[in-house]
Every structure is written in structure tokens, then in C-alpha cells.
Short mmCIF file of C-alpha atoms and ligand atoms in Angstrom, two decimals:
data_model
loop_
_atom_site.label_atom_id
_atom_site.label_comp_id
_atom_site.label_asym_id
_atom_site.label_seq_id
_atom_site.Cartn_x
_atom_site.Cartn_y
_atom_site.Cartn_z
CA UNK O 1 -0.02 -0.01 -0.01
CA UNK O 2 1.33 3.44 -0.83
CA UNK O 3 2.25 5.57 2.15
CA UNK O 4 -0.05 8.62 1.72
CA UNK O 5 -3.26 6.55 1.28
CA UNK O 6 -2.21 4.39 4.21
CA UNK O 7 -1.68 7.49 6.41
CA UNK O 8 -5.06 8.82 5.26
CA UNK O 9 -6.63 5.58 6.36
CA UNK O 10 -5.02 5.94 9.83
CA UNK O 11 -5.79 9.56 10.62
CA UNK O 12 -8.51 10.46 8.07
CA UNK O 13 -7.88 12.04 4.67
CA UNK O 14 -8.56 15.60 5.95
CA UNK O 15 -5.60 15.23 8.37
CA UNK O 16 -3.04 14.40 5.72
CA UNK O 17 -1.92 17.66 4.10
CA UNK O 18 0.03 17.76 0.85
CA UNK O 19 1.11 20.37 -1.71
CA UNK O 20 0.04 23.95 -1.02
CA UNK O 21 -1.71 22.88 2.18
CA UNK O 22 1.67 22.26 3.81
CA UNK O 23 2.83 25.89 3.30
CA UNK O 24 2.51 27.00 6.91
CA UNK O 25 4.66 24.01 8.02
CA UNK O 26 7.34 24.49 5.39
CA UNK O 27 9.53 27.11 7.04
CA UNK O 28 10.74 27.86 10.56
CA UNK O 29 9.61 30.84 12.67
CA UNK O 30 12.65 32.99 11.80
CA UNK O 31 12.32 31.97 8.12
CA UNK O 32 15.96 30.96 8.05
CA UNK O 33 15.06 27.48 6.70
CA UNK O 34 12.47 26.51 4.09
CA UNK O 35 11.78 23.00 2.82
CA UNK O 36 9.16 20.84 1.15
CA UNK O 37 7.77 17.97 3.23
CA UNK O 38 6.22 14.97 1.47
CA UNK O 39 3.13 15.47 3.66
CA UNK O 40 2.00 16.76 7.04
CA UNK O 41 0.08 14.21 9.09
CA UNK O 42 -2.08 15.24 12.08
CA UNK O 43 -2.84 12.29 14.32
CA UNK O 44 -5.52 12.64 16.95
CA UNK O 45 -4.33 10.06 19.48
CA UNK O 46 -1.25 8.23 20.71
CA UNK O 47 -2.49 5.09 19.01
CA UNK O 48 -2.69 6.92 15.68
CA UNK O 49 0.85 8.32 16.19
CA UNK O 50 2.07 4.76 16.74
CA UNK O 51 0.40 3.51 13.54
CA UNK O 52 1.73 6.49 11.53
CA UNK O 53 5.27 5.77 12.75
CA UNK O 54 5.00 2.08 11.92
CA UNK O 55 3.76 2.90 8.38
CA UNK O 56 6.65 5.35 7.80
CA UNK O 57 9.23 2.81 9.07
CA UNK O 58 7.78 0.13 6.78
CA UNK O 59 8.08 2.54 3.85
CA UNK O 60 11.56 3.71 4.91
CA UNK O 61 10.42 7.33 5.00
CA UNK O 62 11.82 9.88 7.42
CA UNK O 63 9.59 11.50 10.06
CA UNK O 64 9.87 14.93 11.66
CA UNK O 65 7.79 15.80 14.74
CA UNK O 66 6.43 19.36 14.78
CA UNK O 67 4.62 21.20 17.57
CA UNK O 68 4.33 24.99 17.61
CA UNK O 69 7.22 25.45 15.11
CA UNK O 70 8.68 28.26 17.25
CA UNK O 71 12.07 26.52 17.61
CA UNK O 72 15.08 28.65 16.74
CA UNK O 73 17.60 26.06 15.50
CA UNK O 74 16.00 24.45 12.44
CA UNK O 75 14.87 21.37 14.32
CA UNK O 76 11.76 20.91 12.18
CA UNK O 77 13.44 21.01 8.76
CA UNK O 78 11.70 18.18 6.83
CA UNK O 79 12.77 18.03 3.22
CA UNK O 80 10.89 15.09 1.61
CA UNK O 81 9.84 13.77 5.03
CA UNK O 82 6.53 13.12 6.72
CA UNK O 83 5.93 15.78 9.31
CA UNK O 84 3.92 14.54 12.28
CA UNK O 85 2.06 17.56 13.70
CA UNK O 86 0.85 17.46 17.30
CA UNK O 87 -1.75 20.18 16.90
CA UNK O 88 -4.80 17.88 17.24
CA UNK O 89 -3.41 16.23 20.37
CA UNK O 90 -4.29 19.23 22.52
CA UNK O 91 -6.26 17.76 25.42
CA UNK O 92 -5.53 18.67 29.03
CA UNK O 93 -6.34 15.23 30.42
CA UNK O 94 -6.40 16.29 34.08
CA UNK O 95 -5.33 19.08 36.41
CA UNK O 96 -4.97 17.76 39.94
CA UNK O 97 -5.13 20.59 42.46
CA UNK O 98 -4.16 18.38 45.39
CA UNK O 99 -1.31 16.45 43.72
CA UNK O 100 -0.24 19.66 41.96
CA UNK O 101 0.28 18.01 38.62
CA UNK O 102 -1.23 18.31 35.14
CA UNK O 103 -1.55 15.35 32.79
CA UNK O 104 -1.50 16.63 29.22
CA UNK O 105 -1.32 15.69 25.58
CA UNK O 106 1.96 16.85 24.03
CA UNK O 107 0.13 19.22 21.66
CA UNK O 108 -1.26 21.48 24.41
CA UNK O 109 -0.17 25.08 23.81
CA UNK O 110 1.76 26.44 26.80
CA UNK O 111 -0.59 29.40 27.40
CA UNK O 112 -3.57 27.04 27.49
CA UNK O 113 -1.86 25.04 30.18
CA UNK O 114 -1.09 28.31 32.03
CA UNK O 115 -4.82 29.18 31.98
CA UNK O 116 -5.88 25.70 33.16
CA UNK O 117 -3.42 25.77 36.08
CA UNK O 118 -4.42 29.31 37.03
CA UNK O 119 -8.05 28.26 37.22
CA UNK O 120 -6.97 26.00 40.07
CA UNK O 121 -4.93 28.71 41.79
CA UNK O 122 -1.73 27.10 40.49
CA UNK O 123 0.96 27.95 37.97
CA UNK O 124 2.87 26.01 35.31
CA UNK O 125 5.98 28.19 35.45
CA UNK O 126 7.54 27.53 32.04
CA UNK O 127 7.11 30.78 30.14
CA UNK O 128 8.68 32.70 27.29
CA UNK O 129 7.66 34.95 24.39
CA UNK O 130 6.41 32.12 22.20
CA UNK O 131 4.03 30.66 24.85
CA UNK O 132 0.96 31.32 22.71
CA UNK O 133 2.35 28.98 20.02
CA UNK O 134 4.91 26.61 21.57
CA UNK O 135 3.46 23.29 22.78
CA UNK O 136 4.36 21.09 25.75
CA UNK O 137 5.92 18.42 23.48
CA UNK O 138 8.09 21.00 21.71
CA UNK O 139 9.17 22.55 24.98
CA UNK O 140 10.05 19.13 26.41
CA UNK O 141 11.90 18.15 23.26
CA UNK O 142 14.07 21.29 23.39
CA UNK O 143 14.27 21.32 27.22
CA UNK O 144 13.16 24.94 26.92
CA UNK O 145 14.24 27.50 29.51
CA UNK O 146 12.59 30.90 29.53
CA UNK O 147 12.32 33.57 32.18
CA UNK O 148 11.46 31.64 35.32
CA UNK O 149 14.30 29.08 35.37
CA UNK O 150 15.98 31.04 38.16
CA UNK O 151 13.17 29.91 40.48
CA UNK O 152 11.65 26.74 39.03
CA UNK O 153 14.37 25.19 36.82
CA UNK O 154 14.07 24.35 33.15
CA UNK O 155 11.53 22.05 31.50
CA UNK O 156 13.35 18.87 32.51
CA UNK O 157 12.80 19.67 36.19
CA UNK O 158 9.13 20.42 35.61
CA UNK O 159 8.29 17.03 34.09
CA UNK O 160 7.63 13.89 36.12
CA UNK O 161 7.02 11.31 33.40
CA UNK O 162 6.36 10.99 29.68
CA UNK O 163 4.42 8.97 27.15
CA UNK O 164 6.55 8.42 23.99
CA UNK O 165 6.12 6.69 20.68
CA UNK O 166 9.47 5.13 19.94
CA UNK O 167 11.00 5.07 16.41
CA UNK O 168 9.78 1.45 16.17
CA UNK O 169 6.18 2.66 16.72
CA UNK O 170 5.97 0.97 20.16
CA UNK O 171 4.40 3.08 22.91
CA UNK O 172 6.52 3.67 26.00
CA UNK O 173 3.93 4.62 28.62
CA UNK O 174 5.33 5.39 32.01
CA UNK O 175 2.62 7.93 32.89
CA UNK O 176 2.30 8.17 36.66
CA UNK O 177 2.26 10.95 39.22
CA UNK O 178 5.25 9.66 41.16
CA UNK O 179 7.87 12.09 42.33
CA UNK O 180 10.24 9.22 43.05
CA UNK O 181 10.87 6.08 40.97
CA UNK O 182 14.27 4.46 41.05
CA UNK O 183 13.34 1.37 39.08
CA UNK O 184 16.19 1.37 36.54
CA UNK O 185 17.40 3.92 34.02
CA UNK O 186 15.61 7.27 33.94
CA UNK O 187 14.31 6.96 30.36
CA UNK O 188 12.33 10.22 30.61
CA UNK O 189 15.52 12.28 30.57
CA UNK O 190 16.62 10.64 27.33
CA UNK O 191 13.70 12.11 25.42
CA UNK O 192 13.77 15.56 27.05
CA UNK O 193 16.09 17.71 24.98
CA UNK O 194 16.43 15.01 22.24
CA UNK O 195 14.61 17.27 19.77
CA UNK O 196 12.52 14.41 18.40
CA UNK O 197 15.51 12.29 17.37
CA UNK O 198 14.73 9.45 19.73
CA UNK O 199 10.93 9.33 19.54
CA UNK O 200 7.75 11.35 19.57
CA UNK O 201 6.48 12.63 22.89
CA UNK O 202 2.69 12.24 23.01
CA UNK O 203 1.89 13.00 26.66
CA UNK O 204 3.42 14.21 29.91
CA UNK O 205 2.79 14.65 33.61
CA UNK O 206 4.11 18.07 34.62
CA UNK O 207 4.45 19.78 38.01
CA UNK O 208 2.37 22.76 39.11
CA UNK O 209 3.19 25.28 41.80
CA UNK O 210 1.20 27.66 44.01
CA UNK O 211 0.48 30.82 42.11
CA UNK O 212 2.10 33.93 43.61
CA UNK O 213 -0.55 36.25 45.01
CA UNK O 214 1.64 39.34 44.59
CA UNK O 215 4.54 40.36 42.40
CA UNK O 216 7.15 43.03 42.78
CA UNK O 217 8.56 43.91 39.33
CA UNK O 218 11.19 46.55 38.52
CA UNK O 219 13.58 47.80 35.88
CA UNK O 220 16.87 48.48 37.62
CA UNK O 221 19.99 50.19 36.23
CA UNK O 222 23.24 49.06 37.87
CA UNK O 223 26.83 50.26 37.49
CA UNK O 224 28.21 46.81 36.63
CA UNK O 225 27.38 43.12 36.58
CA UNK O 226 28.91 42.55 40.05
CA UNK O 227 26.25 44.90 41.40
CA UNK O 228 23.58 43.00 39.46
CA UNK O 229 24.71 39.71 40.99
CA UNK O 230 24.74 41.37 44.42
CA UNK O 231 21.14 42.49 43.90
CA UNK O 232 20.10 38.97 42.82
CA UNK O 233 21.77 37.35 45.86
CA UNK O 234 20.42 39.89 48.36
CA UNK O 235 16.86 39.38 47.07
CA UNK O 236 17.28 35.56 47.02
CA UNK O 237 18.56 35.45 50.58
CA UNK O 238 16.02 37.77 52.02
CA UNK O 239 12.98 36.22 50.24
CA UNK O 240 14.01 32.57 50.59
CA UNK O 241 14.54 32.18 46.82
CA UNK O 242 11.46 34.10 45.60
CA UNK O 243 13.15 35.74 42.63
CA UNK O 244 10.96 34.71 39.69
CA UNK O 245 12.94 36.43 36.94
CA UNK O 246 16.17 38.34 36.58
CA UNK O 247 16.62 39.48 32.98
CA UNK O 248 19.57 41.24 31.37
CA UNK O 249 18.58 44.18 29.16
CA UNK O 250 21.65 46.31 28.31
CA UNK O 251 21.82 49.63 26.50
CA UNK O 252 22.23 47.99 23.04
CA UNK O 253 19.04 45.97 23.61
CA UNK O 254 17.05 49.05 24.65
CA UNK O 255 18.28 50.91 21.56
CA UNK O 256 17.23 47.99 19.37
CA UNK O 257 13.83 47.90 21.13
CA UNK O 258 13.25 51.62 20.47
CA UNK O 259 14.23 51.19 16.81
CA UNK O 260 11.78 48.30 16.46
CA UNK O 261 8.92 49.83 18.42
CA UNK O 262 9.30 53.63 18.19
CA UNK O 263 5.87 54.20 19.72
CA UNK O 264 6.49 52.18 22.89
CA UNK O 265 7.67 53.69 26.14
CA UNK O 266 11.08 52.78 27.64
CA UNK O 267 12.05 53.27 31.31
CA UNK O 268 14.42 55.98 32.69
CA UNK O 269 15.30 59.36 31.17
CA UNK O 270 18.39 57.97 29.53
CA UNK O 271 19.76 54.53 28.66
CA UNK O 272 22.22 52.91 31.02
CA UNK O 273 24.86 50.43 29.99
CA UNK O 274 23.41 47.69 32.18
CA UNK O 275 19.77 47.32 33.21
CA UNK O 276 17.97 44.25 34.61
CA UNK O 277 14.31 43.46 34.91
CA UNK O 278 13.74 41.80 38.22
CA UNK O 279 10.59 40.12 39.50
CA UNK O 280 9.87 38.59 42.93
CA UNK O 281 6.72 36.67 43.66
CA UNK O 282 5.16 35.54 46.91
CA UNK O 283 2.28 33.37 48.06
CA UNK O 284 2.16 33.99 51.82
CA UNK O 285 -0.46 36.52 53.08
CA UNK O 286 2.18 38.22 55.22
CA UNK O 287 3.92 39.27 51.99
CA UNK O 288 0.98 39.73 49.73
CA UNK O 289 -1.96 41.26 51.62
CA UNK O 290 -1.92 45.07 51.30
CA UNK O 291 -1.36 47.06 54.51
CA UNK O 292 -3.71 49.83 55.67
CA UNK O 293 -1.85 52.42 53.63
CA UNK O 294 -2.36 50.25 50.51
CA UNK O 295 1.26 49.15 50.17
CA UNK O 296 1.99 45.49 49.49
CA UNK O 297 4.76 44.20 51.83
CA UNK O 298 6.56 42.32 49.04
CA UNK O 299 6.72 45.44 46.83
CA UNK O 300 7.86 47.61 49.79
CA UNK O 301 10.58 45.05 50.45
CA UNK O 302 11.81 45.23 46.87
CA UNK O 303 11.75 49.05 47.01
CA UNK O 304 13.65 49.07 50.32
CA UNK O 305 16.35 46.80 48.92
CA UNK O 306 16.72 49.02 45.85
CA UNK O 307 16.87 52.17 48.08
CA UNK O 308 19.60 50.66 50.26
CA UNK O 309 21.63 49.64 47.22
CA UNK O 310 21.08 53.14 45.67
CA UNK O 311 22.64 54.69 48.78
CA UNK O 312 25.58 52.28 48.46
CA UNK O 313 26.10 53.26 44.84
CA UNK O 314 25.13 49.77 43.64
CA UNK O 315 21.91 50.85 41.93
CA UNK O 316 21.87 53.89 39.64
CA UNK O 317 18.21 54.14 38.83
CA UNK O 318 15.03 52.05 39.20
CA UNK O 319 11.41 52.00 38.13
CA UNK O 320 9.08 49.75 40.14
CA UNK O 321 5.81 48.70 38.51
CA UNK O 322 2.87 50.31 40.31
CA UNK O 323 0.10 48.45 38.53
CA UNK O 324 -0.60 45.21 36.58
CA UNK O 325 -0.42 47.37 33.41
CA UNK O 326 3.07 48.61 34.20
CA UNK O 327 4.19 45.05 34.98
CA UNK O 328 2.76 43.84 31.65
CA UNK O 329 4.56 46.70 29.89
CA UNK O 330 7.88 45.62 31.40
CA UNK O 331 7.37 42.02 30.34
CA UNK O 332 6.31 43.00 26.84
CA UNK O 333 9.56 44.93 26.48
CA UNK O 334 11.60 41.92 27.52
CA UNK O 335 9.65 39.41 25.50
CA UNK O 336 10.01 41.41 22.30
CA UNK O 337 13.58 40.12 21.97
CA UNK O 338 12.90 37.84 18.98
CA UNK O 339 11.14 40.68 17.10
CA UNK O 340 13.98 43.08 17.95
CA UNK O 341 16.45 40.55 16.60
CA UNK O 342 14.42 40.06 13.40
CA UNK O 343 14.22 43.86 12.94
CA UNK O 344 17.97 44.15 13.21
CA UNK O 345 18.47 41.81 10.25
CA UNK O 346 20.96 38.97 10.07
CA UNK O 347 23.08 38.55 13.19
CA UNK O 348 25.46 35.98 14.59
CA UNK O 349 23.44 34.66 17.49
CA UNK O 350 24.95 32.83 20.44
CA UNK O 351 22.70 31.21 23.03
CA UNK O 352 25.31 30.61 25.72
CA UNK O 353 25.33 29.57 29.38
CA UNK O 354 28.01 30.72 31.83
CA UNK O 355 28.66 30.45 35.57
CA UNK O 356 26.93 33.49 37.13
CA UNK O 357 30.16 34.99 38.46
CA UNK O 358 31.89 34.80 35.07
CA UNK O 359 29.43 36.71 32.95
CA UNK O 360 31.22 40.09 33.33
CA UNK O 361 34.53 38.43 32.34
CA UNK O 362 32.81 36.76 29.38
CA UNK O 363 31.41 40.10 28.12
CA UNK O 364 34.83 41.77 28.37
CA UNK O 365 36.74 38.89 26.71
CA UNK O 366 34.20 38.15 23.99
CA UNK O 367 33.79 41.89 23.20
CA UNK O 368 37.60 42.28 22.80
CA UNK O 369 37.92 39.21 20.60
CA UNK O 370 34.99 40.14 18.34
CA UNK O 371 36.37 43.69 17.93
CA UNK O 372 39.77 42.29 17.03
CA UNK O 373 38.06 40.52 14.11
CA UNK O 374 35.65 43.33 13.15
CA UNK O 375 36.26 46.63 14.97
CA UNK O 376 32.91 48.06 13.82
CA UNK O 377 30.69 45.07 14.67
CA UNK O 378 27.55 45.91 16.65
CA UNK O 379 27.41 43.83 19.81
CA UNK O 380 24.05 43.42 21.54
CA UNK O 381 22.20 40.89 23.58
CA UNK O 382 19.61 40.09 26.13
CA UNK O 383 19.40 37.18 28.49
CA UNK O 384 18.18 35.28 31.49
CA UNK O 385 20.89 36.64 33.77
CA UNK O 386 19.54 34.87 36.86
CA UNK O 387 20.49 31.46 35.40
CA UNK O 388 23.58 32.58 33.49
CA UNK O 389 22.01 32.42 29.97
CA UNK O 390 22.99 35.14 27.53
CA UNK O 391 21.68 35.61 23.98
CA UNK O 392 24.84 37.31 22.76
CA UNK O 393 24.31 38.77 19.31
CA UNK O 394 26.86 40.25 16.96
CA UNK O 395 26.05 42.16 13.75
CA UNK O 396 29.29 42.21 11.78
CA UNK O 397 29.99 44.77 9.05
CA UNK O 398 29.80 41.91 6.52
CA UNK O 399 27.84 38.67 6.86
CA UNK O 400 30.21 36.50 4.82
CA UNK O 401 30.37 32.85 5.87
CA UNK O 402 34.01 33.34 6.89
CA UNK O 403 33.20 36.35 9.12
CA UNK O 404 30.25 34.50 10.70
CA UNK O 405 32.44 31.47 11.36
CA UNK O 406 35.29 33.55 12.82
CA UNK O 407 32.96 35.42 15.21
CA UNK O 408 31.21 32.21 16.32
CA UNK O 409 34.54 30.56 17.02
CA UNK O 410 35.86 33.55 18.92
CA UNK O 411 32.76 33.74 21.16
CA UNK O 412 32.69 29.97 21.74
CA UNK O 413 36.38 29.90 22.58
CA UNK O 414 35.69 32.36 25.38
CA UNK O 415 32.58 30.42 26.50
CA UNK O 416 34.56 27.19 26.81
CA UNK O 417 37.56 28.87 28.47
CA UNK O 418 35.10 29.95 31.18
CA UNK O 419 33.53 26.47 31.48
CA UNK O 420 30.30 27.54 29.78
CA UNK O 421 28.05 25.88 27.20
CA UNK O 422 27.47 26.86 23.54
CA UNK O 423 23.80 25.90 23.84
CA UNK O 424 21.88 27.10 26.86
CA UNK O 425 18.22 26.67 25.99
CA UNK O 426 17.46 26.63 22.25
CA UNK O 427 19.00 23.19 21.56
CA UNK O 428 21.06 22.07 18.59
CA UNK O 429 18.67 21.33 15.70
CA UNK O 430 20.63 21.95 12.50
CA UNK O 431 22.16 25.28 13.24
CA UNK O 432 24.42 24.16 16.08
CA UNK O 433 25.58 20.84 14.62
CA UNK O 434 29.01 22.30 13.67
CA UNK O 435 29.47 23.23 17.33
CA UNK O 436 28.56 19.71 18.40
CA UNK O 437 31.33 18.44 16.12
CA UNK O 438 33.90 20.99 17.24
CA UNK O 439 33.09 21.58 20.88
CA UNK O 440 31.27 18.66 22.43
CA UNK O 441 33.22 15.97 24.21
CA UNK O 442 33.76 13.17 21.62
CA UNK O 443 32.88 10.53 24.20
CA UNK O 444 29.56 12.25 24.86
CA UNK O 445 28.82 12.41 21.11
CA UNK O 446 29.75 8.72 20.65
CA UNK O 447 27.46 7.75 23.54
CA UNK O 448 24.60 9.77 21.99
CA UNK O 449 25.22 8.05 18.62
CA UNK O 450 25.05 4.63 20.30
CA UNK O 451 21.72 5.49 21.94
CA UNK O 452 20.37 6.84 18.64
CA UNK O 453 21.46 3.70 16.74
CA UNK O 454 19.90 1.44 19.36
CA UNK O 455 16.51 3.18 19.30
CA UNK O 456 16.39 4.21 15.64
CA UNK O 457 18.56 1.82 13.64
CA UNK O 458 17.16 3.06 10.29
CA UNK O 459 17.77 6.75 11.25
CA UNK O 460 14.25 7.77 10.28
CA UNK O 461 13.21 9.80 13.40
CA UNK O 462 14.09 13.47 12.77
CA UNK O 463 17.29 12.50 10.92
CA UNK O 464 20.10 15.03 10.43
CA UNK O 465 19.44 16.87 13.70
CA UNK O 466 21.47 17.25 16.91
CA UNK O 467 24.22 14.74 16.08
CA UNK O 468 27.12 15.96 13.93
CA UNK O 469 27.30 14.50 10.41
C1 FAD K 501 9.46 34.83 20.30
C2 FAD K 501 10.22 33.59 20.77
C3 FAD K 501 10.72 33.57 22.06
C4 FAD K 501 11.42 32.44 22.50
N1 FAD K 501 11.90 32.43 23.79
C5 FAD K 501 12.50 31.30 24.22
C6 FAD K 501 13.02 31.27 25.57
O1 FAD K 501 12.99 32.24 26.30
N2 FAD K 501 13.54 30.09 26.01
C7 FAD K 501 13.59 28.98 25.20
O2 FAD K 501 14.06 27.96 25.68
N3 FAD K 501 13.15 29.01 23.95
C8 FAD K 501 12.62 30.17 23.45
N4 FAD K 501 12.18 30.15 22.13
C9 FAD K 501 12.34 28.97 21.27
C10 FAD K 501 11.11 28.03 21.18
O3 FAD K 501 9.96 28.68 21.51
C11 FAD K 501 11.30 26.83 22.08
O4 FAD K 501 12.40 26.07 21.56
C12 FAD K 501 10.07 25.92 22.19
O5 FAD K 501 10.33 25.00 23.22
C13 FAD K 501 9.74 25.14 20.94
O6 FAD K 501 8.42 24.58 21.10
P1 FAD K 501 7.55 24.27 19.82
O7 FAD K 501 6.27 23.67 20.30
O8 FAD K 501 7.36 25.47 18.97
O9 FAD K 501 8.44 23.17 19.10
P2 FAD K 501 8.85 23.03 17.57
O10 FAD K 501 9.54 24.27 17.10
O11 FAD K 501 7.68 22.59 16.77
O12 FAD K 501 9.89 21.83 17.66
C14 FAD K 501 11.10 22.00 18.31
C15 FAD K 501 11.92 20.64 18.24
O13 FAD K 501 11.26 19.65 18.96
C16 FAD K 501 10.85 18.58 18.14
N5 FAD K 501 9.51 18.19 18.59
C17 FAD K 501 8.40 18.97 18.57
N6 FAD K 501 7.36 18.32 19.16
C18 FAD K 501 7.82 17.14 19.50
C19 FAD K 501 7.21 15.96 20.14
N7 FAD K 501 5.93 15.99 20.51
N8 FAD K 501 8.01 14.89 20.36
C20 FAD K 501 9.29 14.87 19.99
N9 FAD K 501 9.90 15.89 19.38
C21 FAD K 501 9.19 17.02 19.13
C22 FAD K 501 10.89 19.10 16.74
O14 FAD K 501 11.15 18.08 15.74
C23 FAD K 501 12.05 20.12 16.81
O15 FAD K 501 13.26 19.43 16.72
C24 FAD K 501 11.52 31.31 21.64
C25 FAD K 501 11.03 31.35 20.33
C26 FAD K 501 10.36 32.48 19.92
C27 FAD K 501 9.79 32.46 18.48
#
């Protein structure tokens, strides 16, 4: 039986898209990659996913899982392949208020899970600019980070168990609500961050947390990154780790933001070299219930810390959100980073992780080495400073392949000298495969290849991604 009719029989003809109907699936979000899939298949259940995979394996045809298609590394490139879209598998199977977990299909859009958790007074804390599009399965497959990692950890830590369709089509169903299970290898962690190369995630049990009842949010200008780290540590110590977000927004980012959104307001009368957006969140009434004068203790506490540091010369300027609207405005400014980057045109983008106390050294060293290659390059960036993740962007004076390569190499040399990582949260996909070849421990790469070969001997599950050629 030919593959397309067979797939139509499994999922229904209207859920097998071909030709012009595949257009919206045939490029990535940044439009860096475009490709022509053989077809896009939209299964409606785990059983259908299993049958689709078995049919593709029998026909020796490659498969590429796709969720919200907001990935930034070309992980969904699918030339001639069958794309398996998770968009119909969007059921929130259960939200358990008492166990504080949600059991979900992998195609649930993050913001829908946020709404469902909030209805129970809880929060699913994985959040970033693409939350209205990105799905749970995509976030798990890239081990996404986002703005709240400083408090809750990245996606891996938020997931208890998974349901996965293996490259053989078998269903690995370990769905349970257990927080502890030491019965053998932790298979869940193999699939998280594997970017669909080891199987297709169809369901997950994820952790929920009490929703903060009050937030203190501020834009803060500091003289240097040591002062920023001091602010983070003082707030963490004093609040018992209640810092929800600590985001790096330097002068170059604010200039890029203004150029992209000339009508939007920016904080402060002038730009400072280093600004951070900080947010603390609390659940306890002693921190969250307004006092007689209307002040919220948590917000007063943030203001007092900033005032003390201002007197010590460790804070230069600050704007504390006085309303939900002002808080939303601050977040919108931070979450516009991808649009700001698109507006700037082609850049050399580095999604790097560093030890928190080495970020200032990294910026100095990387800046000097980039300028030695191209003295007039524009250096910008933004990042999740609280967990040591910088999106360090360079716009060279020419975008030749050689220049791009030289700048990448220079930045990564510094990252590795400081014991950092060349991929903090966006994954590898296609775009970072050269780095995997050049920078990743060869023993680690060989171990990954052995796992891939054991699970996917025909190399049909998202081939050509993650592992170097
Ligand atoms: C505006 C914007 C802001 C962003 N901010 C952040 C950020 O702060 N932090 C961050 O980490 N990322 C960020 N990203 C990147 C992106 O949103 C994340 O990588 C996200 O996790 C991808 O989810 P998705 O559903 O769109 O997955 P997709 O892009 O569809 O897929 C990503 C990868 O996972 C694989 N995959 C998808 N679904 C499955 C599945 N069910 N089973 C197995 N494999 C699967 C795909 O084959 C692909 O390799 C941002 C992107 C944008 C556009």
C-alpha cells in the first residue's frame, strides 16, 4: 500500500496535508530554513501516532515531529519527510489541584496550560515569548528554559514522566504521578532535549506550583554586573529564593527595542549600559496582603532593597511597576527580543550559558575578541541573567560565511575557556551541529550516537538533527 493513502486511512484524509496545504509548516519561525515535506500528518491520538510511525518505518520514509514550530535552531526542517504535527493532540487530560500536577497531551499550547493551572490557583511556570504557540511536546523536546528558570528550573525539572512513541512505533507509557521512581534507568531524561531524534512525545505529567498572590517587578540600572549579581543574591537570601525572573537588558538591547517599536515607552530618562528586569513573587499573606496604607509588603521590600543599594552606589536608577499594566509593559519589552532581533536583520546569534560569576569576564573577553576581528561590529544581547544564559548577538559589518564562522569561533572559545556551554536553551537542531562536532566531548557524542542507533537503527526519526554529520 502506498504511504499517503495508508496514512489517510489511519488519521482520516482531511488530516493528511500535501502540496500547497503544507505551506505554513514548510519554514521555521525565523524563516531561516524553508523545505518541502512529502506530507503533514495530524494524528488525533497516541495510538494513531504509533500507527503512523509504523507505516513510515515500513516505507523507509523519514519522520519529523512538529509542535508549535517556534524553535530557533531548524529542528523541524523536513525536506521530503513526513511531518507529524501534534496540533490535534491538545487535550488537558487532568489538572490535579491536590497532587499539583497536570496530565496533558503533548500538543497542548503552553498558554492554554497556564490558563488551566491558574483556574486551580496554580501555575505552570515555564514561560517565554512564544508561549501562545509553543506546545508542551516542543518545549520538552528542546528542554526549553525561559524567564522563570531562576526559580523553578528548566523544562526537565518540571516534568515527572512521559508517554513516548518510539521510532519502532511501540508506545513507552510510564505515565504516573510519582515524584520518586528508582526502578532502573531514567528513560524520561533521554527524550527531554532530544529534539525528536529518539521518539515522539505524546503525553506528559508536569508539576504545578502555588500561584504567587503578589509580584514586585522593577527595571533596575546598575553600574556593573557585580552589582547586578549582588542584587540577585540579596533578594534571594532575604525572600527565601522568591526571585521569579532576573533578565539582562543592556543599552544595546534598549536601543534595538526603540528602533523596532518607536511608539512604545522605555524606562528611565536615559539609557544605562546595564539594566535588569527583576521580578519577585510571593504566596504567603504576610507578603501579599496590602497594609492599611495600601502598600504590598513584598513590593515595599523590593523598594527598600533598591533604596539601600542606591545609597551604596550599587543601583543607579530604578522604576518599580505600580500596577498590573506597568508590569505587563515591562514584560512585553523583555519578551520582544525575537522581534527586535528580526528587525535588526541577520546577526550571529549565540545562546550561551556561563557560571553566574563569570558573565562580566565573558562580556569583556568576547567583546575584545569580536572587535579584534571586526572593529565596527555591533554587539548586543539580552538574556536570562539569573540562570547565566545570555543571547549574545553580533552584527558584523559583513555577513560572509568566513566572518560569521570567525565570530562564532571567537565567542565559543571564550565560553569554553570559562567552562560555559554553547547551547543554553534553544537546543542544537541543524544550526548548532558544527558546534557539536567541534566543541562537544567526543565521548559524549559517541554515547549519543550509540543510543540513537539502538533506538532508531534506520535513522528515520528526525534525521540530520542534533548529532554531527
Ligand atoms: C518569540 C520567541 C521567544 C522564545 N523564547 C524562548 C526562551 O525564552 N527560552 C527557550 O528555551 N526558547 C525560546 N524560544 C524557542 C522556542 O519557543 C522553544 O524552543 C520551544 O520550546 C519550541 O516549542 P515548539 O512547540 O514550537 O516546538 P517546535 O519548534 O515545533 O519543535 C522543536 C523541536 O522539537 C521537536 N519536537 C516537537 N514536538 C515534538 C514531540 N511531541 N515529540 C518529539 N519531538 C518534538 C521538533 O522536531 C524540533 O526538533 C523562543 C522562540 C520564539 C519564537
